[in-house]
PDB file of C-alpha atoms and ligand atoms in Angstrom:
ATOM      1  CA  UNK A   1      12.156  -5.873 -23.482  1.00 80.00           C
ATOM      2  CA  UNK A   2      14.200  -4.692 -20.513  1.00 89.00           C
ATOM      3  CA  UNK A   3      12.170  -4.784 -17.319  1.00 95.00           C
ATOM      4  CA  UNK A   4      11.779  -1.676 -15.205  1.00 97.00           C
ATOM      5  CA  UNK A   5      10.696  -0.802 -11.653  1.00 98.00           C
ATOM      6  CA  UNK A   6       7.401   1.022 -11.161  1.00 98.00           C
ATOM      7  CA  UNK A   7       6.667   2.918  -7.938  1.00 98.00           C
ATOM      8  CA  UNK A   8       3.100   4.045  -7.236  1.00 97.00           C
ATOM      9  CA  UNK A   9       2.690   6.211  -4.144  1.00 96.00           C
ATOM     10  CA  UNK A  10      -0.116   8.332  -2.810  1.00 94.00           C
ATOM     11  CA  UNK A  11      -2.814   8.884  -0.237  1.00 90.00           C
ATOM     12  CA  UNK A  12      -4.833   6.032   1.243  1.00 82.00           C
ATOM     13  CA  UNK A  13      -7.837   4.700  -0.676  1.00 80.00           C
ATOM     14  CA  UNK A  14      -7.140   6.568  -3.875  1.00 86.00           C
ATOM     15  CA  UNK A  15      -7.206   3.475  -6.044  1.00 85.00           C
ATOM     16  CA  UNK A  16      -3.441   2.954  -6.181  1.00 89.00           C
ATOM     17  CA  UNK A  17      -3.634  -0.763  -5.645  1.00 88.00           C
ATOM     18  CA  UNK A  18      -6.341  -1.311  -8.273  1.00 89.00           C
ATOM     19  CA  UNK A  19      -4.325   0.482 -10.914  1.00 93.00           C
ATOM     20  CA  UNK A  20      -1.040  -1.098  -9.813  1.00 94.00           C
ATOM     21  CA  UNK A  21      -2.486  -4.630  -9.813  1.00 92.00           C
ATOM     22  CA  UNK A  22      -4.139  -4.217 -13.185  1.00 92.00           C
ATOM     23  CA  UNK A  23      -1.008  -2.811 -14.773  1.00 95.00           C
ATOM     24  CA  UNK A  24       1.159  -5.589 -13.317  1.00 94.00           C
ATOM     25  CA  UNK A  25      -1.180  -8.240 -14.671  1.00 91.00           C
ATOM     26  CA  UNK A  26      -1.295  -6.653 -18.109  1.00 93.00           C
ATOM     27  CA  UNK A  27       2.479  -6.347 -18.479  1.00 95.00           C
ATOM     28  CA  UNK A  28       3.387  -9.572 -16.641  1.00 94.00           C
ATOM     29  CA  UNK A  29       5.149  -7.914 -13.705  1.00 96.00           C
ATOM     30  CA  UNK A  30       5.061  -8.861 -10.014  1.00 94.00           C
ATOM     31  CA  UNK A  31       2.719  -6.719  -7.924  1.00 95.00           C
ATOM     32  CA  UNK A  32       3.446  -5.912  -4.293  1.00 96.00           C
ATOM     33  CA  UNK A  33       1.059  -4.016  -2.007  1.00 95.00           C
ATOM     34  CA  UNK A  34       3.455  -2.589   0.587  1.00 97.00           C
ATOM     35  CA  UNK A  35       0.540  -1.261   2.672  1.00 95.00           C
ATOM     36  CA  UNK A  36      -0.594  -4.870   3.144  1.00 97.00           C
ATOM     37  CA  UNK A  37       2.753  -5.568   4.817  1.00 98.00           C
ATOM     38  CA  UNK A  38       2.242  -2.791   7.390  1.00 97.00           C
ATOM     39  CA  UNK A  39      -1.318  -4.019   7.877  1.00 97.00           C
ATOM     40  CA  UNK A  40      -0.050  -7.565   8.495  1.00 98.00           C
ATOM     41  CA  UNK A  41       2.435  -6.293  11.110  1.00 98.00           C
ATOM     42  CA  UNK A  42      -0.465  -4.427  12.753  1.00 98.00           C
ATOM     43  CA  UNK A  43      -2.594  -7.579  12.792  1.00 98.00           C
ATOM     44  CA  UNK A  44       0.302  -9.492  14.336  1.00 98.00           C
ATOM     45  CA  UNK A  45       0.532  -6.810  17.058  1.00 98.00           C
ATOM     46  CA  UNK A  46      -3.196  -7.097  17.757  1.00 98.00           C
ATOM     47  CA  UNK A  47      -3.024 -10.878  17.960  1.00 97.00           C
ATOM     48  CA  UNK A  48      -0.037 -10.840  20.308  1.00 97.00           C
ATOM     49  CA  UNK A  49      -1.141  -8.096  22.709  1.00 97.00           C
ATOM     50  CA  UNK A  50       1.564  -5.761  21.425  1.00 98.00           C
ATOM     51  CA  UNK A  51      -0.985  -3.063  20.710  1.00 97.00           C
ATOM     52  CA  UNK A  52      -3.872  -2.415  23.088  1.00 94.00           C
ATOM     53  CA  UNK A  53      -6.032   0.588  22.241  1.00 91.00           C
ATOM     54  CA  UNK A  54      -3.541   3.242  21.148  1.00 88.00           C
ATOM     55  CA  UNK A  55      -0.733   1.896  23.312  1.00 96.00           C
ATOM     56  CA  UNK A  56       2.084  -0.005  21.644  1.00 97.00           C
ATOM     57  CA  UNK A  57       4.570  -2.123  23.562  1.00 98.00           C
ATOM     58  CA  UNK A  58       7.506  -1.048  21.378  1.00 98.00           C
ATOM     59  CA  UNK A  59      10.095  -3.191  23.180  1.00 98.00           C
ATOM     60  CA  UNK A  60       7.984  -6.317  22.718  1.00 98.00           C
ATOM     61  CA  UNK A  61       7.487  -5.511  19.038  1.00 98.00           C
ATOM     62  CA  UNK A  62      11.237  -5.067  18.626  1.00 98.00           C
ATOM     63  CA  UNK A  63      11.789  -8.552  20.074  1.00 98.00           C
ATOM     64  CA  UNK A  64       9.166 -10.031  17.753  1.00 97.00           C
ATOM     65  CA  UNK A  65       9.946  -8.187  14.529  1.00 97.00           C
ATOM     66  CA  UNK A  66      12.056 -11.011  13.094  1.00 95.00           C
ATOM     67  CA  UNK A  67       9.251 -13.514  13.780  1.00 96.00           C
ATOM     68  CA  UNK A  68       6.913 -11.691  11.421  1.00 97.00           C
ATOM     69  CA  UNK A  69       7.065 -13.220   7.948  1.00 96.00           C
ATOM     70  CA  UNK A  70       4.927 -11.718   5.238  1.00 97.00           C
ATOM     71  CA  UNK A  71       4.515 -13.296   1.828  1.00 96.00           C
ATOM     72  CA  UNK A  72       2.173 -12.979  -1.133  1.00 95.00           C
ATOM     73  CA  UNK A  73       0.547 -15.763  -3.129  1.00 94.00           C
ATOM     74  CA  UNK A  74      -1.562 -15.453  -6.213  1.00 89.00           C
ATOM     75  CA  UNK A  75      -5.222 -16.229  -5.565  1.00 90.00           C
ATOM     76  CA  UNK A  76      -6.378 -18.124  -8.661  1.00 89.00           C
ATOM     77  CA  UNK A  77     -10.008 -17.085  -8.060  1.00 89.00           C
ATOM     78  CA  UNK A  78      -9.391 -13.324  -7.971  1.00 84.00           C
ATOM     79  CA  UNK A  79      -6.241 -13.381 -10.112  1.00 81.00           C
ATOM     80  CA  UNK A  80      -4.630 -11.150  -7.484  1.00 84.00           C
ATOM     81  CA  UNK A  81      -2.094 -11.774  -4.732  1.00 91.00           C
ATOM     82  CA  UNK A  82      -3.309 -12.509  -1.211  1.00 95.00           C
ATOM     83  CA  UNK A  83      -1.283 -11.545   1.862  1.00 97.00           C
ATOM     84  CA  UNK A  84       0.025 -14.290   4.162  1.00 98.00           C
ATOM     85  CA  UNK A  85       1.201 -13.692   7.725  1.00 98.00           C
ATOM     86  CA  UNK A  86       3.430 -16.509   8.974  1.00 98.00           C
ATOM     87  CA  UNK A  87       1.873 -18.862   6.443  1.00 97.00           C
ATOM     88  CA  UNK A  88      -1.772 -17.934   7.107  1.00 98.00           C
ATOM     89  CA  UNK A  89      -3.941 -16.102   4.575  1.00 98.00           C
ATOM     90  CA  UNK A  90      -4.912 -12.803   6.237  1.00 98.00           C
ATOM     91  CA  UNK A  91      -6.098 -10.917   3.157  1.00 96.00           C
ATOM     92  CA  UNK A  92      -9.540 -10.132   4.624  1.00 95.00           C
ATOM     93  CA  UNK A  93      -8.457  -9.684   8.232  1.00 97.00           C
ATOM     94  CA  UNK A  94      -5.954  -6.945   7.353  1.00 97.00           C
ATOM     95  CA  UNK A  95      -8.691  -4.871   5.657  1.00 92.00           C
ATOM     96  CA  UNK A  96     -10.940  -4.441   8.714  1.00 91.00           C
ATOM     97  CA  UNK A  97     -11.571  -1.009  10.253  1.00 86.00           C
ATOM     98  CA  UNK A  98      -9.763  -2.091  13.402  1.00 94.00           C
ATOM     99  CA  UNK A  99      -6.542  -2.717  11.496  1.00 95.00           C
ATOM    100  CA  UNK A 100      -7.083   0.451   9.408  1.00 89.00           C
ATOM    101  CA  UNK A 101      -7.392   2.560  12.529  1.00 89.00           C
ATOM    102  CA  UNK A 102      -4.104   1.274  14.010  1.00 94.00           C
ATOM    103  CA  UNK A 103      -1.860   0.760  11.021  1.00 93.00           C
ATOM    104  CA  UNK A 104      -0.591   4.352  10.834  1.00 87.00           C
ATOM    105  CA  UNK A 105       0.752   4.055  14.375  1.00 91.00           C
ATOM    106  CA  UNK A 106       2.622   0.857  13.587  1.00 95.00           C
ATOM    107  CA  UNK A 107       3.927   2.082  10.231  1.00 93.00           C
ATOM    108  CA  UNK A 108       5.401   5.174  11.897  1.00 90.00           C
ATOM    109  CA  UNK A 109       7.861   3.065  13.946  1.00 95.00           C
ATOM    110  CA  UNK A 110      11.385   3.310  12.524  1.00 94.00           C
ATOM    111  CA  UNK A 111      12.531  -0.308  12.997  1.00 97.00           C
ATOM    112  CA  UNK A 112       9.268  -1.604  11.506  1.00 97.00           C
ATOM    113  CA  UNK A 113       9.914   0.509   8.412  1.00 96.00           C
ATOM    114  CA  UNK A 114      13.558  -0.571   8.204  1.00 96.00           C
ATOM    115  CA  UNK A 115      12.506  -4.245   8.266  1.00 97.00           C
ATOM    116  CA  UNK A 116       9.732  -3.790   5.675  1.00 98.00           C
ATOM    117  CA  UNK A 117      11.839  -1.644   3.337  1.00 97.00           C
ATOM    118  CA  UNK A 118      14.614  -4.281   3.375  1.00 97.00           C
ATOM    119  CA  UNK A 119      12.062  -6.979   2.416  1.00 96.00           C
ATOM    120  CA  UNK A 120      10.589  -4.784  -0.302  1.00 98.00           C
ATOM    121  CA  UNK A 121      13.990  -4.031  -1.800  1.00 98.00           C
ATOM    122  CA  UNK A 122      14.761  -7.767  -1.877  1.00 97.00           C
ATOM    123  CA  UNK A 123      11.488  -8.400  -3.750  1.00 95.00           C
ATOM    124  CA  UNK A 124      12.462  -5.778  -6.340  1.00 95.00           C
ATOM    125  CA  UNK A 125      16.031  -6.906  -7.000  1.00 95.00           C
ATOM    126  CA  UNK A 126      15.150  -8.475 -10.353  1.00 93.00           C
ATOM    127  CA  UNK A 127      13.054  -5.473 -11.486  1.00 95.00           C
ATOM    128  CA  UNK A 128       9.813  -6.292 -13.345  1.00 97.00           C
ATOM    129  CA  UNK A 129       7.864  -5.126 -10.291  1.00 97.00           C
ATOM    130  CA  UNK A 130       5.008  -2.725  -9.582  1.00 97.00           C
ATOM    131  CA  UNK A 131       4.913  -1.704  -5.926  1.00 98.00           C
ATOM    132  CA  UNK A 132       2.437   0.655  -4.349  1.00 96.00           C
ATOM    133  CA  UNK A 133       2.671   2.469  -1.033  1.00 95.00           C
ATOM    134  CA  UNK A 134       3.755   5.769   0.463  1.00 93.00           C
ATOM    135  CA  UNK A 135       7.548   5.797   0.223  1.00 94.00           C
ATOM    136  CA  UNK A 136       8.268   3.565  -2.750  1.00 96.00           C
ATOM    137  CA  UNK A 137       9.528   6.304  -5.082  1.00 96.00           C
ATOM    138  CA  UNK A 138      11.323   8.181  -2.314  1.00 95.00           C
ATOM    139  CA  UNK A 139      12.866   5.465  -0.091  1.00 95.00           C
ATOM    140  CA  UNK A 140      12.326   1.901  -1.331  1.00 97.00           C
ATOM    141  CA  UNK A 141      13.156   2.379  -5.030  1.00 98.00           C
ATOM    142  CA  UNK A 142      14.564   5.901  -5.449  1.00 97.00           C
ATOM    143  CA  UNK A 143      15.918   4.822  -8.862  1.00 97.00           C
ATOM    144  CA  UNK A 144      12.608   3.486 -10.192  1.00 98.00           C
ATOM    145  CA  UNK A 145      12.242   4.276 -13.884  1.00 97.00           C
ATOM    146  CA  UNK A 146       8.556   5.165 -13.524  1.00 98.00           C
ATOM    147  CA  UNK A 147       7.151   6.918 -10.453  1.00 98.00           C
ATOM    148  CA  UNK A 148       3.537   7.950 -10.029  1.00 98.00           C
ATOM    149  CA  UNK A 149       2.013   9.928  -7.163  1.00 97.00           C
ATOM    150  CA  UNK A 150      -1.764   9.468  -6.930  1.00 95.00           C
ATOM    151  CA  UNK A 151      -4.229  11.685  -5.154  1.00 93.00           C
ATOM    152  CA  UNK A 152      -8.007  12.294  -4.923  1.00 94.00           C
ATOM    153  CA  UNK A 153     -10.263  14.230  -2.540  1.00 94.00           C
ATOM    154  CA  UNK A 154     -10.810  12.679   0.944  1.00 95.00           C
ATOM    155  CA  UNK A 155     -14.585  12.381   0.344  1.00 95.00           C
ATOM    156  CA  UNK A 156     -14.124  10.459  -2.882  1.00 94.00           C
ATOM    157  CA  UNK A 157     -11.572   8.180  -1.255  1.00 93.00           C
ATOM    158  CA  UNK A 158     -13.864   7.508   1.719  1.00 93.00           C
ATOM    159  CA  UNK A 159     -16.705   6.646  -0.647  1.00 93.00           C
ATOM    160  CA  UNK A 160     -14.480   4.195  -2.509  1.00 89.00           C
ATOM    161  CA  UNK A 161     -13.444   2.445   0.692  1.00 88.00           C
ATOM    162  CA  UNK A 162     -17.067   2.369   1.878  1.00 93.00           C
ATOM    163  CA  UNK A 163     -18.164   0.733  -1.384  1.00 92.00           C
ATOM    164  CA  UNK A 164     -15.302  -1.761  -1.184  1.00 86.00           C
ATOM    165  CA  UNK A 165     -16.218  -2.857   2.369  1.00 87.00           C
ATOM    166  CA  UNK A 166     -19.932  -3.080   1.526  1.00 92.00           C
ATOM    167  CA  UNK A 167     -19.181  -5.158  -1.518  1.00 91.00           C
ATOM    168  CA  UNK A 168     -17.306  -7.619   0.699  1.00 87.00           C
ATOM    169  CA  UNK A 169     -20.322  -7.722   3.043  1.00 90.00           C
ATOM    170  CA  UNK A 170     -18.376  -6.002   5.814  1.00 85.00           C
ATOM    171  CA  UNK A 171     -19.652  -3.319   8.224  1.00 87.00           C
ATOM    172  CA  UNK A 172     -19.100   0.242   7.047  1.00 90.00           C
ATOM    173  CA  UNK A 173     -20.004   3.722   8.240  1.00 94.00           C
ATOM    174  CA  UNK A 174     -19.198   6.565   5.828  1.00 96.00           C
ATOM    175  CA  UNK A 175     -18.473   9.265   8.443  1.00 96.00           C
ATOM    176  CA  UNK A 176     -16.211   6.936  10.399  1.00 94.00           C
ATOM    177  CA  UNK A 177     -14.324   6.021   7.226  1.00 93.00           C
ATOM    178  CA  UNK A 178     -13.957   9.684   6.191  1.00 95.00           C
ATOM    179  CA  UNK A 179     -12.573  10.515   9.621  1.00 94.00           C
ATOM    180  CA  UNK A 180     -10.154   7.589   9.353  1.00 90.00           C
ATOM    181  CA  UNK A 181      -9.007   8.676   5.867  1.00 91.00           C
ATOM    182  CA  UNK A 182      -8.284  12.232   7.089  1.00 93.00           C
ATOM    183  CA  UNK A 183      -6.551  11.029  10.216  1.00 90.00           C
ATOM    184  CA  UNK A 184      -4.328   8.666   8.230  1.00 85.00           C
ATOM    185  CA  UNK A 185      -3.457  11.411   5.720  1.00 90.00           C
ATOM    186  CA  UNK A 186      -2.326  13.560   8.613  1.00 91.00           C
ATOM    187  CA  UNK A 187      -0.244  10.851  10.293  1.00 85.00           C
ATOM    188  CA  UNK A 188       1.229   9.630   6.985  1.00 83.00           C
ATOM    189  CA  UNK A 189       2.297  13.142   5.958  1.00 89.00           C
ATOM    190  CA  UNK A 190       3.605  14.229   9.332  1.00 90.00           C
ATOM    191  CA  UNK A 191       5.463  11.221  10.687  1.00 84.00           C
ATOM    192  CA  UNK A 192       9.198  11.576  11.224  1.00 86.00           C
ATOM    193  CA  UNK A 193      10.336   8.530   9.281  1.00 84.00           C
ATOM    194  CA  UNK A 194       9.635   8.503   5.524  1.00 82.00           C
ATOM    195  CA  UNK A 195       6.608  10.808   5.525  1.00 86.00           C
ATOM    196  CA  UNK A 196       4.274  10.572   2.552  1.00 90.00           C
ATOM    197  CA  UNK A 197       5.561  13.000  -0.043  1.00 91.00           C
ATOM    198  CA  UNK A 198       5.743  13.182  -3.800  1.00 95.00           C
ATOM    199  CA  UNK A 199       9.195  12.323  -5.168  1.00 96.00           C
ATOM    200  CA  UNK A 200      10.660  15.157  -7.241  1.00 96.00           C
ATOM    201  CA  UNK A 201      10.659  12.996 -10.357  1.00 97.00           C
ATOM    202  CA  UNK A 202       7.170  11.450  -9.847  1.00 98.00           C
ATOM    203  CA  UNK A 203       4.247  12.164 -12.161  1.00 97.00           C
ATOM    204  CA  UNK A 204       1.163  13.489 -10.353  1.00 96.00           C
ATOM    205  CA  UNK A 205      -2.187  11.839 -11.047  1.00 96.00           C
ATOM    206  CA  UNK A 206      -5.359  13.307  -9.500  1.00 94.00           C
ATOM    207  CA  UNK A 207      -7.960  10.668 -10.242  1.00 92.00           C
ATOM    208  CA  UNK A 208     -10.934  12.326  -8.439  1.00 90.00           C
ATOM    209  CA  UNK A 209     -12.828  12.561 -11.706  1.00 90.00           C
ATOM    210  CA  UNK A 210     -11.384   9.647 -13.635  1.00 92.00           C
ATOM    211  CA  UNK A 211     -12.977   6.262 -14.168  1.00 90.00           C
ATOM    212  CA  UNK A 212     -10.918   3.161 -13.463  1.00 87.00           C
ATOM    213  CA  UNK A 213     -10.687   2.586 -17.210  1.00 91.00           C
ATOM    214  CA  UNK A 214      -9.369   6.104 -17.827  1.00 94.00           C
ATOM    215  CA  UNK A 215      -6.696   5.855 -15.173  1.00 92.00           C
ATOM    216  CA  UNK A 216      -5.687   2.412 -16.387  1.00 92.00           C
ATOM    217  CA  UNK A 217      -5.188   3.777 -19.860  1.00 94.00           C
ATOM    218  CA  UNK A 218      -3.222   6.752 -18.575  1.00 96.00           C
ATOM    219  CA  UNK A 219      -0.906   4.484 -16.580  1.00 96.00           C
ATOM    220  CA  UNK A 220      -0.417   2.066 -19.445  1.00 96.00           C
ATOM    221  CA  UNK A 221       0.536   4.968 -21.709  1.00 96.00           C
ATOM    222  CA  UNK A 222       3.110   6.133 -19.150  1.00 97.00           C
ATOM    223  CA  UNK A 223       4.560   2.627 -19.007  1.00 97.00           C
ATOM    224  CA  UNK A 224       4.824   2.478 -22.813  1.00 96.00           C
ATOM    225  CA  UNK A 225       6.397   5.901 -22.981  1.00 96.00           C
ATOM    226  CA  UNK A 226       9.109   4.998 -20.446  1.00 96.00           C
ATOM    227  CA  UNK A 227       9.875   1.523 -21.766  1.00 95.00           C
ATOM    228  CA  UNK A 228       9.975   2.685 -25.401  1.00 91.00           C
ATOM    229  CA  UNK A 229      12.353   5.504 -24.602  1.00 84.00           C
ATOM    230  CA  UNK A 230      14.670   2.981 -22.883  1.00 70.00           C
ATOM    231  CA  UNK A 231      15.018   0.598 -25.829  1.00 65.00           C
TER     232      UNK A 231
HETATM  233  O1  LIG B 301      -2.247   1.556   1.369  1.00 54.70           O
HETATM  234  P1  LIG B 301      -2.891   1.147   2.707  1.00 54.70           P
HETATM  235  O2  LIG B 301      -3.994   2.057   3.109  1.00 54.70           O
HETATM  236  O3  LIG B 301      -3.273  -0.279   2.740  1.00 54.70           O
HETATM  237  O4  LIG B 301      -1.711   1.351   3.769  1.00 54.70           O
HETATM  238  C1  LIG B 301      -1.903   1.064   5.111  1.00 54.70           C
HETATM  239  C2  LIG B 301      -1.073   1.985   5.987  1.00 54.70           C
HETATM  240  O5  LIG B 301       0.309   1.654   5.857  1.00 54.70           O
HETATM  241  C3  LIG B 301      -1.210   3.472   5.703  1.00 54.70           C
HETATM  242  O6  LIG B 301      -1.757   4.133   6.827  1.00 54.70           O
HETATM  243  C4  LIG B 301       0.178   3.976   5.482  1.00 54.70           C
HETATM  244  C5  LIG B 301       1.077   2.823   5.714  1.00 54.70           C
HETATM  245  N1  LIG B 301       2.023   2.616   4.623  1.00 54.70           N
HETATM  246  C6  LIG B 301       3.272   3.160   4.764  1.00 54.70           C
HETATM  247  O7  LIG B 301       3.535   3.838   5.743  1.00 54.70           O
HETATM  248  N2  LIG B 301       4.218   2.928   3.810  1.00 54.70           N
HETATM  249  C7  LIG B 301       3.944   2.207   2.735  1.00 54.70           C
HETATM  250  N3  LIG B 301       4.897   2.001   1.819  1.00 54.70           N
HETATM  251  C8  LIG B 301       2.650   1.657   2.573  1.00 54.70           C
HETATM  252  C9  LIG B 301       1.697   1.892   3.531  1.00 54.70           C
END
């Protein structure tokens, strides 16, 4: 069967990555979490005093951007890819609240986006890829055969992130997370470069009241519909 490109965009913490990962595993495609790449750049900035508080040393980041190498490797225990920053597994570090609260600032910088988009396009050259993010259907793979735009209410998304952090034994405060979700929505939708927006040809999925199983089934049906019509 001819392989296709699948772009899954949407708001933060709306379960995009869970559905994208599960679909990729089921159909034998590569899965790439593009948000993890922006998170890894943010972590690099924190580790190298490029970002202090809200202040970013943009010139220093520009000098360092080509030293930031992000890769993914399948974790045999979880069956899912872990994120590596310059050869080091940073999968847990990039999920902390500190990274979450700074990543929108870093991902709004044009040359950071140009570098990440170029890497993402390279990863998708052979098709057979499911990528999730904010600008996959609009900028990274505008010709993707299947585009989904996922949304859910901010409260439901904050609860999901809270549960996820708690499950990992990490610190979590619901109100702080809700505030962070709303703030990121605002920055993601209003930034100048590649703002979060539904592609004209994307299918909208509001999963506020869907179980993971239901959304998995919905996505799988969309995949079958598109691939069968292309045979
Ligand atoms: O999906 P996430 O919450 O892990 O994404 C982290 C941040 O990265 C989020 O604030 C938006 C940004 N992002 C982006 O600008 N473009 C993407 N393709 C993916 C994520």
